XYZ file of C-alpha atoms in Angstrom:
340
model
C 0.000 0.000 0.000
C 2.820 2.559 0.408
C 4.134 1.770 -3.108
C 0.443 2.457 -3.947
C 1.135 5.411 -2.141
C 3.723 6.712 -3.379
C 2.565 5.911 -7.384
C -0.554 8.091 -6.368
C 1.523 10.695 -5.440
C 3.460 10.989 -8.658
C 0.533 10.761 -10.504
C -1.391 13.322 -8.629
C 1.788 15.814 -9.004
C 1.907 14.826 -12.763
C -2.306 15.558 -12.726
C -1.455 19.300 -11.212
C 1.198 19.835 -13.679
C -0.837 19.357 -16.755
C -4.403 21.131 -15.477
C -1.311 24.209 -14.976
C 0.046 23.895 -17.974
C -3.161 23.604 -19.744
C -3.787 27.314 -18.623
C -0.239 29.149 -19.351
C 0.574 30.660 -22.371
C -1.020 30.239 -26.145
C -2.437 26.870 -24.814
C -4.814 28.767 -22.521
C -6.481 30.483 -25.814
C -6.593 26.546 -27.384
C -8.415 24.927 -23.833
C -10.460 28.580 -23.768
C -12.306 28.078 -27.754
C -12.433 23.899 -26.991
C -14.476 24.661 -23.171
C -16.649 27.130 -25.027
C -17.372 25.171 -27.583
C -17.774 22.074 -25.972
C -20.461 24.237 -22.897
C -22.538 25.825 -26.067
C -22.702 21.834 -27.683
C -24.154 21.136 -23.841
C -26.489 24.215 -24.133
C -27.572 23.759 -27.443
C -29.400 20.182 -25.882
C -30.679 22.035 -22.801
C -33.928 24.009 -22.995
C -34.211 27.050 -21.011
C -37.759 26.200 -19.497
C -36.641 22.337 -18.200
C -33.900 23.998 -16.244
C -35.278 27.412 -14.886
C -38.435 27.380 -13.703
C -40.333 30.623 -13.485
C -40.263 31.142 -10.190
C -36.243 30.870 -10.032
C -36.032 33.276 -12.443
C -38.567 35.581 -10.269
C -36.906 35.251 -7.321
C -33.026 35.549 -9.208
C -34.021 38.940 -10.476
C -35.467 39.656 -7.538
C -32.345 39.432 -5.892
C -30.329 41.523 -8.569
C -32.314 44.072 -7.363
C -32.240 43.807 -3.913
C -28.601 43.328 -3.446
C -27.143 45.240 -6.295
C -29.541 47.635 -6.777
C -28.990 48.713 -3.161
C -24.867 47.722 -2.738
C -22.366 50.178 -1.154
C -20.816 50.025 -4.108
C -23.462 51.673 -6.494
C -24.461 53.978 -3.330
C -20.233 55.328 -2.764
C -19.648 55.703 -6.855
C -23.230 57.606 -7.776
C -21.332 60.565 -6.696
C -18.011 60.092 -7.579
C -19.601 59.188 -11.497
C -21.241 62.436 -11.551
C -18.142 64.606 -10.383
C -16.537 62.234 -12.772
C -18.610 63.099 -15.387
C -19.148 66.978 -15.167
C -15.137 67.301 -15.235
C -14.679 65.639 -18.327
C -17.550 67.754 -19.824
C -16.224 70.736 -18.572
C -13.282 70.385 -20.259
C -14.313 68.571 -23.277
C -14.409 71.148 -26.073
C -13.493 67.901 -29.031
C -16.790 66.963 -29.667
C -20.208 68.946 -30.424
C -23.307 67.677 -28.842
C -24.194 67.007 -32.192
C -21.240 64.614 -32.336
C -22.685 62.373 -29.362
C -26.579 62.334 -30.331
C -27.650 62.189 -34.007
C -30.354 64.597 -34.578
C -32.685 61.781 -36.011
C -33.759 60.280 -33.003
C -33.958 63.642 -31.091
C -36.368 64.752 -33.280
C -38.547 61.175 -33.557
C -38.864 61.845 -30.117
C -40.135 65.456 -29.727
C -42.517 64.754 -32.577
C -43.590 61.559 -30.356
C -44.027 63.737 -27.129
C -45.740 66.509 -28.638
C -47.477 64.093 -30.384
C -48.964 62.975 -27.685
C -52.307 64.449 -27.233
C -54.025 61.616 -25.172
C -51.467 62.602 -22.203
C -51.368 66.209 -22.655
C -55.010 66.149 -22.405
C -55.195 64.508 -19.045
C -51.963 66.871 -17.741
C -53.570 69.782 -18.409
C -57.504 68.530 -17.048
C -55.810 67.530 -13.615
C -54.124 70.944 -13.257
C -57.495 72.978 -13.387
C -58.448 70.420 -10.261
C -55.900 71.669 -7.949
C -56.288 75.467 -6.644
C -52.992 75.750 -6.039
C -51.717 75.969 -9.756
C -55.031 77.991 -10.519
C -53.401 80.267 -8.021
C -49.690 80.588 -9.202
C -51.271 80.586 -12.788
C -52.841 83.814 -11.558
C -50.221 85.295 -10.348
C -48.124 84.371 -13.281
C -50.860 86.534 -15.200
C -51.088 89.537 -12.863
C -47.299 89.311 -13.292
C -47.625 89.765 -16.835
C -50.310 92.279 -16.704
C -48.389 94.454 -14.091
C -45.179 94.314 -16.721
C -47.580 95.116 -19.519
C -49.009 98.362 -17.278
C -45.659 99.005 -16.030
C -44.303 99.016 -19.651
C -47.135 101.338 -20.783
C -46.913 103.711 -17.930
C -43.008 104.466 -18.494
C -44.468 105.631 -21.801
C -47.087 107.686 -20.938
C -45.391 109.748 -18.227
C -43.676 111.537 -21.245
C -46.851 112.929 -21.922
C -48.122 115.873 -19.801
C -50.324 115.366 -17.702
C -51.217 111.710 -18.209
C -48.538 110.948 -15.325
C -51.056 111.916 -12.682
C -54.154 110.232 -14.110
C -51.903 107.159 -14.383
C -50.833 107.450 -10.837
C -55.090 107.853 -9.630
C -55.410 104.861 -11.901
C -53.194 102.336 -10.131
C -54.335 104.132 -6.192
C -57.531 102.915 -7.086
C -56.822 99.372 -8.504
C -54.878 98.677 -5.414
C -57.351 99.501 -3.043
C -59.791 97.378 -5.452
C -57.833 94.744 -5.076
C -56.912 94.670 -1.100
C -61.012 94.872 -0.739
C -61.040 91.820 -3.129
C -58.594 89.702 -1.611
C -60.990 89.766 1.958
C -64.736 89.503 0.630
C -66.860 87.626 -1.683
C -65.239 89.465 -4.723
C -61.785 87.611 -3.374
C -63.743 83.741 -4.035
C -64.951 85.315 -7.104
C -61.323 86.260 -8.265
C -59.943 82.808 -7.343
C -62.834 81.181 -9.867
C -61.638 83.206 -11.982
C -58.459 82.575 -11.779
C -59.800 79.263 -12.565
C -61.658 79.872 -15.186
C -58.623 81.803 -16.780
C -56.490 78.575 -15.709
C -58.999 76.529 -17.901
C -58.766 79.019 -20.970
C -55.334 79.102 -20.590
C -55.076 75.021 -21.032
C -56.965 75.605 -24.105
C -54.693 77.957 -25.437
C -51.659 75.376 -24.737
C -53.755 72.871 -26.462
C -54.588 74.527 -29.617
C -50.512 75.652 -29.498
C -49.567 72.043 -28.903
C -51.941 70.933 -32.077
C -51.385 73.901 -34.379
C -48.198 75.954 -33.901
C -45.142 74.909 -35.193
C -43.950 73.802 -31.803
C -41.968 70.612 -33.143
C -39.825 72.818 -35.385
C -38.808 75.408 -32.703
C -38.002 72.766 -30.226
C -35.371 71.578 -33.443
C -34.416 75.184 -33.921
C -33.309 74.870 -30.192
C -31.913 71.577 -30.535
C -29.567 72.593 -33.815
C -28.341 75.737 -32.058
C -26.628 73.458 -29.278
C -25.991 70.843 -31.340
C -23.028 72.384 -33.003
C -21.322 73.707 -29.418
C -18.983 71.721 -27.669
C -20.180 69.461 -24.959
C -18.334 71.539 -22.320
C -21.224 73.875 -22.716
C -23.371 72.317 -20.902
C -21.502 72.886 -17.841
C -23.345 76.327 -18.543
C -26.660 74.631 -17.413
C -25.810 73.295 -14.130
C -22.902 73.333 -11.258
C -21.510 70.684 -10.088
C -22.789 70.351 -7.234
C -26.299 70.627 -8.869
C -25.555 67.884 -10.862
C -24.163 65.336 -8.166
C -27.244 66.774 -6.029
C -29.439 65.515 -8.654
C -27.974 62.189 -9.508
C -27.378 61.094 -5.919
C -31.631 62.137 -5.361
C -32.240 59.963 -8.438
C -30.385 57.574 -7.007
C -32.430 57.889 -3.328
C -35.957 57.829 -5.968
C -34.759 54.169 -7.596
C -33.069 52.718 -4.191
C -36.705 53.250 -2.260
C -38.892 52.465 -5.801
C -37.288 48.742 -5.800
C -38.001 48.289 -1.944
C -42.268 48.680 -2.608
C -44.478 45.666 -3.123
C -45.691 47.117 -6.920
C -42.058 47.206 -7.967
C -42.463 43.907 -7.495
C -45.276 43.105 -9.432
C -43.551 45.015 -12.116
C -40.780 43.257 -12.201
C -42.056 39.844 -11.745
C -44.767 40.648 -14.765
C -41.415 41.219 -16.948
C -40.143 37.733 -15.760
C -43.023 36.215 -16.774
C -42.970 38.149 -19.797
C -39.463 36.850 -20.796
C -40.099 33.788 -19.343
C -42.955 33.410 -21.834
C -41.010 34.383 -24.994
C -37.742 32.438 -23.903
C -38.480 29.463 -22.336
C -38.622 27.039 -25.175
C -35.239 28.643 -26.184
C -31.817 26.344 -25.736
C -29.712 28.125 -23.610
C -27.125 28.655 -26.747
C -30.089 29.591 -28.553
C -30.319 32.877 -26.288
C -26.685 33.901 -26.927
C -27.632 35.489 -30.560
C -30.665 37.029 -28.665
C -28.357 39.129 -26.587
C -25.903 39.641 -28.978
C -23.148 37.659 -28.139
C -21.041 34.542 -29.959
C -18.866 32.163 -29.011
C -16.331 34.168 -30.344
C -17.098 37.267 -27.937
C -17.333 34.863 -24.429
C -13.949 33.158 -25.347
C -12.318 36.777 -25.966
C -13.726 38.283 -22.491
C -12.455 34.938 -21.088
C -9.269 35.708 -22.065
C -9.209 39.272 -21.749
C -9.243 38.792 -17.594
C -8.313 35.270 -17.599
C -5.074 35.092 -18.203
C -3.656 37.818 -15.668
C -6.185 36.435 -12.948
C -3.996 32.636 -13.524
C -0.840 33.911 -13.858
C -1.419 35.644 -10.509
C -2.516 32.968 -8.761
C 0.385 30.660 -10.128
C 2.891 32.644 -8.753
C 1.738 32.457 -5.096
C 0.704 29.009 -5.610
C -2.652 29.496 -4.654
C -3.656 27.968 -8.104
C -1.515 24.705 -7.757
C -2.573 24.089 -4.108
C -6.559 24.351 -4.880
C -6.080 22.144 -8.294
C -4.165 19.726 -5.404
C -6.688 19.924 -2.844
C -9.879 19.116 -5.549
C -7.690 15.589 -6.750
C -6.401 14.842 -3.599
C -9.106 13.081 -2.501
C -9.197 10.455 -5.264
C -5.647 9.505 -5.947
C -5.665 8.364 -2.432
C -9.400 7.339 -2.191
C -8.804 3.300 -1.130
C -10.291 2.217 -4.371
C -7.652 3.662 -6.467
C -4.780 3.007 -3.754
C -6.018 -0.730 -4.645
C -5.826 -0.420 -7.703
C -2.457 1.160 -7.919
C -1.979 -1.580 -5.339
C -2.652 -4.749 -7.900
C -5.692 -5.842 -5.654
């Protein structure tokens, strides 16, 4: 038995040497494209719905989102990506934002969004429900109005005389007013403020429908599209901009974490689950894009530093050891290196 032994030994040290060598150098790319190939022959046999039942694939995604969505990792980098971000496009002056987005799709999508009268309609109807906007549309009015008289005044105080009648004017709409604002002419000014609310919907409506809106939006859009991209530093700080990506951020983190998230998500499942599941699983690759050729190459793009680290501490040989161990000195083939 300890000539048994001792054959096992060899033969486990000559086992470790060739799983190593079969992962150094240009042999590595040669075990890489035969593994691949010979996994995707596998997956080509294998359907998608025998081996993942729709509840696993509920509850997997499920998880993505729980622990991802909400890792330190994504919650320490949101920040550091957006400071990231604004410096290189504050000092990016290479490329036009007409370089980075083609102007086709911008303008497919305007046209879609104004487009979109079945929305607009129903934006617009819940506004006149809440006082609140009837009242800061009023003011927005008066505002306007009080330019508009302002504007008109300045010119007709270089006429003689008209500066006092235009001075008795305005005494007497402000004291109009402050007996408005306290008595029944005050509820009758906020239903019309309503009512002006209302026409003023219309007028957005018929604008929306009728006025070349789509084409001034794309008037805006081509006079930015030829600046650089540092320009739009012009829009927004910094800190405005990490402010708003790390509140985004806070909006998605405590969306996933309510029970209709997921309903959402697990109707999407099911969705997939529906279209997929009488896929192989190699069948799937060319539904997401990907070959052979492109899982071999990110294989190889990590793979071979990852090994060649782990070789040189030895980590690499002693876990390849510690797997075979076990059976070159199991007692059944100790017996049979044994003659028994």
């Amino acid at each position: 038995m300890t000539q048994a032994r001792q054959i096992a030994e060899r033969l486990l040290d000559a086992q470790v040497d060739f799983l190593l060598a079969e992962v150094t150098g240009d042999r590595f790319a040669e075990v890489i494209a035969r593994d691949v190939a010979a996994v995707l022959a596998v997956g080509d046999t294998i359907v998608f719905g025998d081996v993942v039942s729709l509840e696993q694939g509920e509850q997997t995604v499920a998880t993505v989102f729980d622990r991802i969505g909400g890792s330190p990792v994504i919650a320490d980098t949101v920040g550091i990506f957006s400071d990231a971000i604004y410096d290189h496009i504050a000092s990016n002056t290479e490329y036009t934002l007409g370089d980075v987005v083609d102007r086709e799709p911008v303008e497919a999508l305007l046209e879609k969004i104004f487009g979109m009268h079945q929305a607009q309609e129903r934006i617009l109807d819940r506004l006149t429900e809440s006082p609140l906007v009837a009242t800061v549309a009023a003011r927005f009015v008066d505002k306007l109005i009080g330019d508009f008289m302002q504007a008109n005044r300045e010119r007709a105080e270089k006429i003689p005389g008209v500066s006092s009648l235009m001075s008795l004017g305005q005494s007497a709409a402000n004291r109009a007013k402050k007996v408005a604002d306290s008595t029944f002419v005050g509820d009758l000014a906020g239903k019309g403020a309503l009512f002006a609310l209302k026409r003023t919907n219309n007028a957005i409506r018929d604008m929306l429908r009728d006025a070349p809106v789509h084409s001034a939006a794309m008037e805006f859009w081509d006079l930015h599209a030829d600046e650089p991209v540092a320009g739009l530093r012009e829009y927004l700080t910094q800190k405005d901009l990490n402010e708003l990506v790390q509140i985004c951020y806070e909006i998605a983190v405590t969306t996933r974490e309510k029970e209709y998230f997921g309903m959402l998500v697990r109707e999407c499942v099911e969705v997939f689950y529906a279209r997929y599941s009488k896929h192989t699983l190699s069948a799937m690759l060319p539904e997401l894009g990907l070959t052979a050729d492109d899982i071999g190459a990110e294989i190889l793009r990590y793979g071979p530093a990852v090994i060649e680290s782990a070789k040189r501490n030895g980590v690499l040989a002693g876990l390849i050891r510690e797997r075979l161990e076990p059976f070159f000195f199991s007692e059944q083939v100790l017996g049979i290196l044994g003659g028994e």
